[in-house]
Short mmCIF file of C-alpha atoms and ligand atoms in Angstrom, two decimals:
data_model
loop_
_atom_site.label_atom_id
_atom_site.label_comp_id
_atom_site.label_asym_id
_atom_site.label_seq_id
_atom_site.Cartn_x
_atom_site.Cartn_y
_atom_site.Cartn_z
CA MET A 1 66.68 101.73 82.16
CA LYS A 2 67.92 105.04 80.77
CA LYS A 3 71.37 105.17 79.22
CA THR A 4 73.93 107.47 80.79
CA VAL A 5 77.15 108.86 79.38
CA ILE A 6 79.86 110.20 81.67
CA LYS A 7 82.20 112.23 79.47
CA ASN A 8 85.52 114.12 79.46
CA GLY A 9 86.72 112.68 82.78
CA ASN A 10 90.10 111.72 84.16
CA LEU A 11 89.82 108.01 84.87
CA ILE A 12 91.40 106.19 87.81
CA ASP A 13 90.19 102.68 87.06
CA GLY A 14 91.12 100.97 90.34
CA ASN A 15 93.87 98.78 88.86
CA GLY A 16 96.65 101.04 90.08
CA GLY A 17 97.81 102.44 86.74
CA ALA A 18 98.21 106.05 85.62
CA ILE A 19 95.28 108.40 85.15
CA GLN A 20 93.66 108.13 81.72
CA GLU A 21 92.54 111.50 80.43
CA ASN A 22 89.51 112.46 78.35
CA ILE A 23 87.59 109.26 78.99
CA SER A 24 83.90 108.66 78.29
CA ILE A 25 81.85 105.85 79.80
CA LEU A 26 78.52 104.48 78.61
CA VAL A 27 76.28 103.05 81.35
CA GLU A 28 73.18 101.02 80.60
CA ASP A 29 70.98 98.83 82.78
CA GLY A 30 73.28 99.40 85.73
CA LYS A 31 76.38 98.18 83.87
CA ILE A 32 79.43 99.79 82.35
CA ILE A 33 78.93 99.01 78.67
CA LYS A 34 81.74 100.93 77.02
CA ILE A 35 84.84 102.91 78.03
CA VAL A 36 86.49 105.00 75.30
CA HIS A 37 89.12 107.64 74.94
CA GLY A 38 87.36 110.69 73.51
CA LYS A 39 83.69 110.98 72.60
CA ILE A 40 80.86 108.51 72.73
CA ASN A 41 77.45 108.70 71.04
CA GLU A 42 75.20 110.58 73.46
CA ASP A 43 71.88 110.20 71.59
CA GLY A 44 69.07 109.49 74.01
CA CYS A 45 71.43 109.46 76.97
CA GLN A 46 71.53 111.32 80.24
CA VAL A 47 74.88 113.13 80.02
CA ILE A 48 77.21 113.83 82.93
CA ASP A 49 80.12 116.10 82.09
CA ALA A 50 83.16 115.19 84.18
CA GLU A 51 85.53 117.69 82.63
CA GLY A 52 88.37 118.50 85.02
CA LYS A 53 87.08 115.86 87.45
CA TYR A 54 88.23 112.40 88.52
CA ILE A 55 86.22 109.26 87.86
CA MET A 56 87.01 106.26 90.04
CA PRO A 57 85.32 103.08 91.29
CA GLY A 58 82.88 103.41 94.17
CA LEU A 59 84.75 102.86 97.43
CA ILE A 60 84.59 99.61 99.42
CA ASP A 61 84.71 99.40 103.21
CA CYS A 62 85.40 95.81 104.30
CA HIS A 63 84.63 96.33 107.98
CA VAL A 64 81.70 98.27 109.42
CA HIS A 65 79.04 97.53 112.01
CA TYR A 66 75.58 98.84 111.14
CA GLY A 67 74.47 97.90 114.62
CA GLY A 68 72.68 101.22 115.01
CA VAL A 69 74.69 101.76 118.17
CA PHE A 70 75.22 105.34 119.24
CA GLU A 71 77.23 105.08 122.46
CA SER A 72 80.68 103.57 122.74
CA SER A 73 80.21 101.39 125.82
CA ASP A 74 79.34 97.71 125.44
CA LYS A 75 76.73 98.13 128.17
CA ASP A 76 74.87 100.52 125.90
CA TRP A 77 75.26 98.22 122.90
CA VAL A 78 73.04 95.62 124.54
CA CYS A 79 70.80 98.04 126.50
CA GLU A 80 69.84 100.45 123.74
CA ASN A 81 66.43 99.63 122.33
CA ASP A 82 66.73 97.06 119.52
CA LEU A 83 64.22 98.78 117.25
CA GLU A 84 65.80 102.18 117.72
CA GLN A 85 69.15 100.65 116.84
CA ALA A 86 67.64 99.18 113.67
CA MET A 87 66.27 102.60 112.72
CA ARG A 88 69.59 104.31 113.39
CA SER A 89 71.35 101.77 111.22
CA VAL A 90 69.50 103.19 108.19
CA GLU A 91 71.22 106.53 108.74
CA GLN A 92 74.55 104.75 109.22
CA CYS A 93 74.34 103.12 105.81
CA HIS A 94 73.21 106.41 104.24
CA GLN A 95 76.32 108.05 105.64
CA SER A 96 78.54 105.41 104.03
CA LEU A 97 76.93 106.03 100.65
CA ARG A 98 77.17 109.82 101.00
CA HIS A 99 80.90 109.41 101.50
CA GLY A 100 81.25 107.42 98.28
CA PHE A 101 81.09 103.86 99.66
CA THR A 102 79.01 101.91 97.18
CA THR A 103 79.91 98.58 98.84
CA VAL A 104 80.49 97.62 102.46
CA ARG A 105 80.88 94.45 104.46
CA ASP A 106 78.78 94.70 107.58
CA ILE A 107 78.96 92.76 110.81
CA SER A 108 75.66 93.20 112.66
CA ARG A 109 72.20 91.76 112.85
CA ASN A 110 70.81 94.78 110.94
CA GLY A 111 72.98 94.46 107.84
CA ILE A 112 71.04 91.50 106.43
CA HIS A 113 67.76 93.41 106.66
CA LEU A 114 69.27 96.63 105.32
CA ARG A 115 70.61 94.62 102.38
CA ASN A 116 67.14 93.22 101.73
CA MET A 117 65.46 96.64 101.96
CA ILE A 118 68.08 98.23 99.69
CA ASN A 119 67.88 95.44 97.12
CA ASP A 120 64.07 95.61 97.15
CA GLY A 121 64.19 99.35 96.47
CA PHE A 122 62.76 100.57 99.77
CA LEU A 123 65.99 102.25 100.85
CA MET A 124 69.00 103.78 99.21
CA GLY A 125 72.27 102.43 100.53
CA PRO A 126 75.48 100.74 99.57
CA ARG A 127 75.65 97.18 98.30
CA ILE A 128 75.95 95.29 101.56
CA ILE A 129 77.82 92.02 101.99
CA PRO A 130 76.36 91.10 105.37
CA CYS A 131 78.04 88.81 107.86
CA GLY A 132 75.05 88.97 110.16
CA ARG A 133 76.23 88.41 113.70
CA GLY A 134 79.81 87.25 114.16
CA LEU A 135 80.83 84.23 116.22
CA THR A 136 82.22 84.92 119.65
CA ARG A 137 82.94 82.53 122.49
CA THR A 138 81.38 82.86 125.94
CA GLY A 139 83.18 85.81 127.47
CA GLY A 140 84.53 86.87 124.06
CA HIS A 141 84.71 90.28 122.41
CA ALA A 142 81.07 90.20 121.36
CA ASP A 143 79.73 88.92 124.65
CA SER A 144 79.00 91.42 127.39
CA LEU A 145 80.50 90.89 130.81
CA HIS A 146 77.85 92.97 132.54
CA PHE A 147 74.71 91.00 131.73
CA PRO A 148 73.32 87.47 131.97
CA GLN A 149 74.03 85.40 128.90
CA ASP A 150 70.40 85.04 127.80
CA PHE A 151 70.04 88.82 127.73
CA VAL A 152 73.22 89.20 125.70
CA LYS A 153 72.11 86.48 123.28
CA GLU A 154 68.90 88.35 122.62
CA HIS A 155 70.21 91.88 122.43
CA HIS A 156 73.83 91.95 121.26
CA PRO A 157 73.87 93.91 117.99
CA TRP A 158 76.67 91.93 116.30
CA GLY A 159 77.62 88.85 118.34
CA ILE A 160 76.38 85.25 118.45
CA ILE A 161 77.85 83.16 121.25
CA ALA A 162 79.07 79.66 120.45
CA ASP A 163 81.46 77.27 122.21
CA GLY A 164 82.88 74.00 120.93
CA PRO A 165 82.90 72.51 117.41
CA GLU A 166 79.24 71.56 117.26
CA GLU A 167 77.93 74.87 118.59
CA VAL A 168 80.07 76.86 116.18
CA ARG A 169 78.89 74.64 113.32
CA LYS A 170 75.29 75.36 114.25
CA ALA A 171 76.00 79.09 114.69
CA VAL A 172 77.52 79.33 111.20
CA ARG A 173 74.55 77.50 109.73
CA SER A 174 72.22 79.85 111.61
CA VAL A 175 73.80 83.07 110.35
CA LEU A 176 73.84 81.67 106.81
CA LYS A 177 70.17 80.77 107.11
CA GLU A 178 69.45 84.33 108.24
CA GLY A 179 71.00 85.60 104.99
CA SER A 180 74.67 86.36 105.60
CA LEU A 181 77.21 86.27 102.78
CA CYS A 182 80.35 86.07 104.89
CA VAL A 183 81.20 84.47 108.23
CA LYS A 184 82.85 86.65 110.89
CA LEU A 185 84.56 85.34 114.00
CA TRP A 186 86.41 86.88 116.89
CA ALA A 187 89.47 84.62 117.08
CA SER A 188 91.04 86.77 119.77
CA GLY A 189 89.92 89.13 122.46
CA GLY A 190 89.63 92.84 121.81
CA GLY A 191 90.42 94.49 125.11
CA ILE A 192 87.02 95.73 126.23
CA ASN A 193 87.78 94.31 129.67
CA ASP A 194 90.45 92.25 131.43
CA TRP A 195 88.60 89.02 130.71
CA GLU A 196 88.99 89.37 126.98
CA LYS A 197 92.44 90.75 126.34
CA GLU A 198 93.83 91.18 122.85
CA THR A 199 96.59 88.76 123.83
CA ASP A 200 94.10 85.93 124.44
CA THR A 201 93.17 83.56 121.63
CA HIS A 202 89.48 82.70 121.82
CA PHE A 203 88.81 79.72 119.60
CA THR A 204 90.69 76.46 119.16
CA GLU A 205 92.11 75.39 115.80
CA GLU A 206 89.37 72.79 115.64
CA GLU A 207 86.60 75.35 116.19
CA ILE A 208 88.02 77.71 113.54
CA ALA A 209 88.44 74.82 111.08
CA VAL A 210 84.77 73.91 111.54
CA MET A 211 83.68 77.49 110.82
CA VAL A 212 85.78 77.59 107.65
CA GLU A 213 84.47 74.17 106.59
CA GLU A 214 80.85 75.29 106.98
CA ALA A 215 81.45 78.60 105.19
CA ARG A 216 83.10 76.74 102.30
CA LEU A 217 80.12 74.42 101.98
CA PHE A 218 78.01 77.50 101.34
CA GLY A 219 80.69 79.22 99.22
CA VAL A 220 81.19 82.33 101.33
CA PRO A 221 84.37 83.87 102.74
CA VAL A 222 85.48 83.97 106.38
CA ALA A 223 86.71 87.11 108.17
CA ALA A 224 88.62 86.70 111.43
CA HIS A 225 89.29 89.28 114.12
CA CYS A 226 92.89 88.55 115.17
CA GLU A 227 94.75 90.86 117.51
CA ASN A 228 97.61 88.55 118.45
CA LYS A 229 100.08 86.44 116.51
CA ASP A 230 98.73 83.13 117.74
CA SER A 231 95.25 83.84 116.39
CA ILE A 232 96.69 85.16 113.11
CA ILE A 233 98.63 81.92 112.57
CA LYS A 234 95.72 79.68 113.63
CA CYS A 235 93.33 81.48 111.28
CA ILE A 236 95.67 81.45 108.30
CA LYS A 237 96.23 77.71 108.90
CA ALA A 238 92.47 77.15 108.97
CA GLY A 239 92.06 78.96 105.64
CA VAL A 240 90.22 82.17 106.53
CA ASN A 241 90.01 84.80 103.78
CA SER A 242 90.71 87.96 105.74
CA ILE A 243 92.49 88.94 108.91
CA GLU A 244 90.81 91.89 110.60
CA HIS A 245 93.09 94.22 112.61
CA GLY A 246 96.12 91.86 112.67
CA GLU A 247 98.29 94.33 114.56
CA GLU A 248 100.68 91.65 115.76
CA PHE A 249 101.90 90.63 112.32
CA ASP A 250 105.43 90.44 113.72
CA GLN A 251 108.71 88.69 112.97
CA GLU A 252 107.37 85.40 114.30
CA VAL A 253 104.42 85.49 111.89
CA GLU A 254 106.75 86.37 109.04
CA ASN A 255 109.08 83.48 109.96
CA TRP A 256 106.18 81.08 110.14
CA LEU A 257 104.84 82.11 106.72
CA THR A 258 108.33 81.88 105.25
CA LYS A 259 108.89 78.39 106.65
CA GLU A 260 105.44 77.02 105.82
CA TYR A 261 105.05 78.51 102.36
CA LEU A 262 107.93 80.41 100.77
CA ASP A 263 110.69 77.94 101.76
CA LYS A 264 108.60 75.14 100.28
CA GLY A 265 108.16 77.05 97.03
CA LEU A 266 104.47 77.64 97.77
CA PRO A 267 102.69 80.96 97.26
CA LEU A 268 101.52 82.78 100.37
CA PRO A 269 97.90 82.05 101.32
CA ASP A 270 95.38 84.19 99.45
CA ILE A 271 94.38 86.43 102.33
CA THR A 272 93.54 90.08 102.79
CA LEU A 273 94.61 92.08 105.81
CA VAL A 274 92.11 94.74 106.89
CA PRO A 275 94.26 96.65 109.37
CA THR A 276 91.71 99.19 110.74
CA ILE A 277 94.77 101.26 111.56
CA GLY A 278 92.99 104.59 112.06
CA LEU A 279 90.89 103.20 114.89
CA TYR A 280 94.00 102.17 116.80
CA ILE A 281 95.78 105.44 116.25
CA ASP A 282 92.69 107.30 117.38
CA TRP A 283 92.43 105.02 120.38
CA TYR A 284 95.97 105.60 121.51
CA GLU A 285 95.84 109.31 120.79
CA GLN A 286 92.46 110.03 122.35
CA PHE A 287 91.61 107.36 124.86
CA ASP A 288 95.03 106.27 126.01
CA PRO A 289 96.89 109.54 125.66
CA PRO A 290 100.65 109.32 125.48
CA LYS A 291 102.08 109.07 128.95
CA GLU A 292 104.94 107.43 130.75
CA ARG A 293 104.16 104.15 132.41
CA ASP A 294 106.91 102.55 134.47
CA LEU A 295 105.19 99.16 134.50
CA THR A 296 105.46 98.79 130.73
CA GLY A 297 109.17 99.33 130.88
CA CYS A 298 108.98 102.20 128.42
CA VAL A 299 110.30 104.88 130.70
CA GLY A 300 110.94 108.09 128.82
CA GLU A 301 108.81 106.91 125.93
CA THR A 302 105.07 107.30 125.58
CA LEU A 303 102.95 104.17 125.56
CA GLY A 304 100.63 105.67 122.96
CA GLN A 305 103.38 106.41 120.47
CA LYS A 306 105.06 103.08 121.16
CA GLU A 307 101.83 101.24 120.30
CA ILE A 308 101.23 103.33 117.20
CA ASP A 309 104.76 102.53 116.02
CA ARG A 310 104.19 98.83 116.65
CA ILE A 311 100.90 98.82 114.74
CA GLN A 312 102.31 100.71 111.76
CA LYS A 313 105.35 98.43 111.67
CA SER A 314 103.15 95.34 111.74
CA PHE A 315 101.11 96.70 108.82
CA ARG A 316 104.28 97.48 106.83
CA ARG A 317 105.62 93.98 107.47
CA ALA A 318 102.47 92.35 106.10
CA LYS A 319 102.42 94.69 103.12
CA GLY A 320 106.13 94.10 102.53
CA MET A 321 105.52 90.35 102.35
CA GLY A 322 102.96 90.96 99.64
CA ILE A 323 99.83 90.42 101.72
CA ARG A 324 96.86 92.15 100.09
CA ILE A 325 95.60 95.16 102.05
CA GLY A 326 91.92 96.11 102.24
CA VAL A 327 90.29 99.18 103.76
CA GLY A 328 87.99 98.87 106.76
CA ALA A 329 87.13 101.54 109.28
CA ASP A 330 85.53 99.39 111.98
CA SER A 331 82.88 102.10 112.48
CA PHE A 332 80.78 100.72 115.30
CA CYS A 333 79.01 103.70 116.84
CA GLY A 334 77.87 107.07 115.60
CA LYS A 335 79.44 109.00 118.40
CA LEU A 336 83.10 107.95 118.06
CA THR A 337 83.49 106.46 114.60
CA PRO A 338 81.27 108.43 112.18
CA TYR A 339 80.28 106.31 109.20
CA GLY A 340 81.97 107.10 105.91
CA MET A 341 84.13 109.90 107.27
CA TYR A 342 85.98 107.46 109.48
CA THR A 343 86.77 105.28 106.47
CA HIS A 344 88.19 108.25 104.58
CA ASN A 345 90.36 108.75 107.64
CA GLU A 346 91.45 105.11 107.45
CA MET A 347 92.65 105.75 103.89
CA TYR A 348 94.70 108.73 105.08
CA GLU A 349 96.22 106.64 107.88
CA LEU A 350 97.19 103.87 105.47
CA ALA A 351 99.03 106.47 103.39
CA ALA A 352 100.68 107.87 106.50
CA ALA A 353 101.78 104.36 107.49
CA GLY A 354 103.56 103.72 104.21
CA MET A 355 101.23 103.18 101.25
CA THR A 356 101.38 105.30 98.12
CA ASN A 357 98.18 107.11 97.18
CA GLU A 358 97.78 104.72 94.23
CA GLU A 359 98.05 101.74 96.58
CA VAL A 360 95.46 103.23 98.94
CA ILE A 361 92.99 103.70 96.09
CA VAL A 362 93.51 100.08 94.97
CA ALA A 363 93.07 98.92 98.58
CA ALA A 364 89.79 100.85 98.84
CA THR A 365 88.43 99.54 95.55
CA LYS A 366 89.84 96.46 93.80
CA ASN A 367 91.30 94.80 96.89
CA GLY A 368 88.03 95.25 98.76
CA ALA A 369 86.17 93.53 95.94
CA ILE A 370 88.65 90.63 95.97
CA CYS A 371 88.33 90.34 99.74
CA LEU A 372 84.54 90.19 99.49
CA GLY A 373 84.56 87.80 96.53
CA ILE A 374 82.81 90.24 94.17
CA LEU A 375 85.57 91.39 91.82
CA ASP A 376 83.49 90.14 88.89
CA GLN A 377 80.85 92.74 89.80
CA THR A 378 82.62 95.80 91.14
CA GLY A 379 85.91 97.23 92.45
CA THR A 380 87.30 98.53 89.14
CA ILE A 381 85.93 100.59 86.26
CA GLU A 382 85.83 98.01 83.50
CA GLU A 383 83.36 97.04 80.83
CA ASN A 384 80.64 94.59 81.90
CA LYS A 385 80.99 95.45 85.59
CA ASP A 386 78.34 97.20 87.65
CA ALA A 387 78.46 100.97 87.29
CA ASP A 388 79.60 101.75 90.84
CA ILE A 389 81.27 105.09 90.23
CA LEU A 390 82.54 108.00 92.24
CA ILE A 391 83.37 111.40 90.70
CA LEU A 392 85.69 113.68 92.66
CA THR A 393 86.43 117.31 91.93
CA GLU A 394 90.07 116.98 93.04
CA ASN A 395 92.78 114.43 92.25
CA PRO A 396 93.11 111.73 94.96
CA LEU A 397 96.42 110.52 93.52
CA GLU A 398 97.91 113.95 94.15
CA ASN A 399 96.67 114.02 97.72
CA ILE A 400 94.75 111.14 99.30
CA LYS A 401 92.93 113.66 101.49
CA ASN A 402 91.15 114.78 98.35
CA VAL A 403 88.94 111.77 99.03
CA ARG A 404 86.57 113.69 101.26
CA LEU A 405 82.91 114.62 101.37
CA GLU A 406 83.31 118.19 100.08
CA ASN A 407 85.02 116.87 96.92
CA ILE A 408 82.37 114.30 96.05
CA ASP A 409 80.64 115.47 92.91
CA LEU A 410 78.59 112.37 92.22
CA VAL A 411 77.97 108.86 93.52
CA MET A 412 76.55 106.27 91.15
CA LYS A 413 75.53 102.88 92.44
CA GLN A 414 74.72 100.13 89.96
CA GLY A 415 74.04 102.74 87.29
CA GLN A 416 71.82 104.94 89.42
CA VAL A 417 72.95 108.44 90.34
CA VAL A 418 72.31 108.73 94.07
CA ASP A 419 69.92 111.57 94.90
CA PHE A 420 70.93 112.56 98.40
CA ASN A 421 67.84 114.72 98.78
CA ASN A 422 65.65 111.70 98.34
CA MET A 423 67.12 108.64 99.97
CA SER A 424 63.79 106.78 99.95
CA PRO A 425 63.07 105.90 96.33
CA LYS A 426 59.54 106.96 95.29
CA ASP A 427 58.63 103.81 93.43
CA ALA A 428 59.97 101.37 96.00
CA ALA A 429 56.74 99.41 96.25
CA THR A 430 56.61 98.98 92.49
CA ILE A 431 60.22 97.88 92.34
CA ALA A 432 59.64 95.45 95.17
CA ALA A 433 56.52 94.03 93.59
CA LYS A 434 58.37 93.37 90.35
CA LYS A 435 61.34 91.86 92.02
CA GLU A 436 61.59 88.25 92.84
CA ARG A 437 63.91 87.07 95.55
CA THR A 438 65.85 84.36 93.84
CA GLY A 439 68.30 83.51 96.57
CA LYS A 440 72.02 83.90 97.00
CA LYS A 441 73.06 85.09 93.56
CA SER A 442 70.61 87.98 93.49
CA VAL A 443 71.39 89.34 96.93
CA LYS A 444 74.88 90.62 96.23
ZN1 ZN B 1 84.77 95.41 114.13
#
């Protein structure tokens, strides 16, 4: 592969330190070979001049659904045509890449196939760590109340229904067989209807422990949707790697962690919280507009604002305890949660909720790579890592809203500058013919 030199740039390497000025980077065979202050030998290289611009790691979104869903209702999720959803999902992953996301973790049945097509050279798209379908219980967040179970089993874009230790064991083995690299579960409800409230925990400790055990046997992480404190505690106990949403990380959770770990001189469990905070704020601002509700007891105060305060406080508590924070937008449909743009918005909301701009950048790069178990490959700009690079025209450390589409000068994924006018590589068939699928290691 051709050598590339990126020169004269201001480097934000993803480790959280100060900007390094006048940096040049040599990229060869998809890898970052050399990073130097000043000039680098450009002979025979494609040269990209980044003077006055900002070089940073490609962004990582730890929570998207490439289900190809367009509408927001769970009736539509299962009723939209499966093939049309699969086709739409291609555009969804293109949108992520356009917005600078060179890696995502996907929860959907399409992500595995998108990953395969991208890795074989048929499509351009981010590196996908696919969960495949996530585990939900009968009547859970990824079941659909409106339809018979057989129909849901066949058509749900991101859920696989399993009840009891042996069914969940089999479901984990099934999604791994299909090609997933992470196991997702809905440990609590999500509030689509009154039969799956956020306050309800949906799997027993035994069921969650079995999922973690099976994921460990295959060496992949576990991501758990937890919207109440009981599910957060159960999942941390079971050893999951990331808590998704986690908006009830309250005093009781803090006390439990303190008693179980800190008071015993033990480090906190190595988990990442992916708070998806923008989705909630949007929800309460747009779909549950601030209003007085006597029944909630918050007379004179708006329910929307009260919930937003609670969610931000929960996030700050987790962060304050030293829990690692990752960025995830929870984009699930084109209409409400536009891919890529919605994750930029999540970064702004994390800053608004109490993170510095530096911390947000680390959350969207290095922390994402740790969460997905791929820090050896990406997440920071360091020698010997994959050349997943974003160049911005404006400084994101000055204003986090400088991470936006209009400011994206270049996206490089694994050493290749993305040509947004040609998202279907010309020589895909040749690449595919040369490539051998060698299993797990090669798919990341
Ligand atoms: Zn989600």
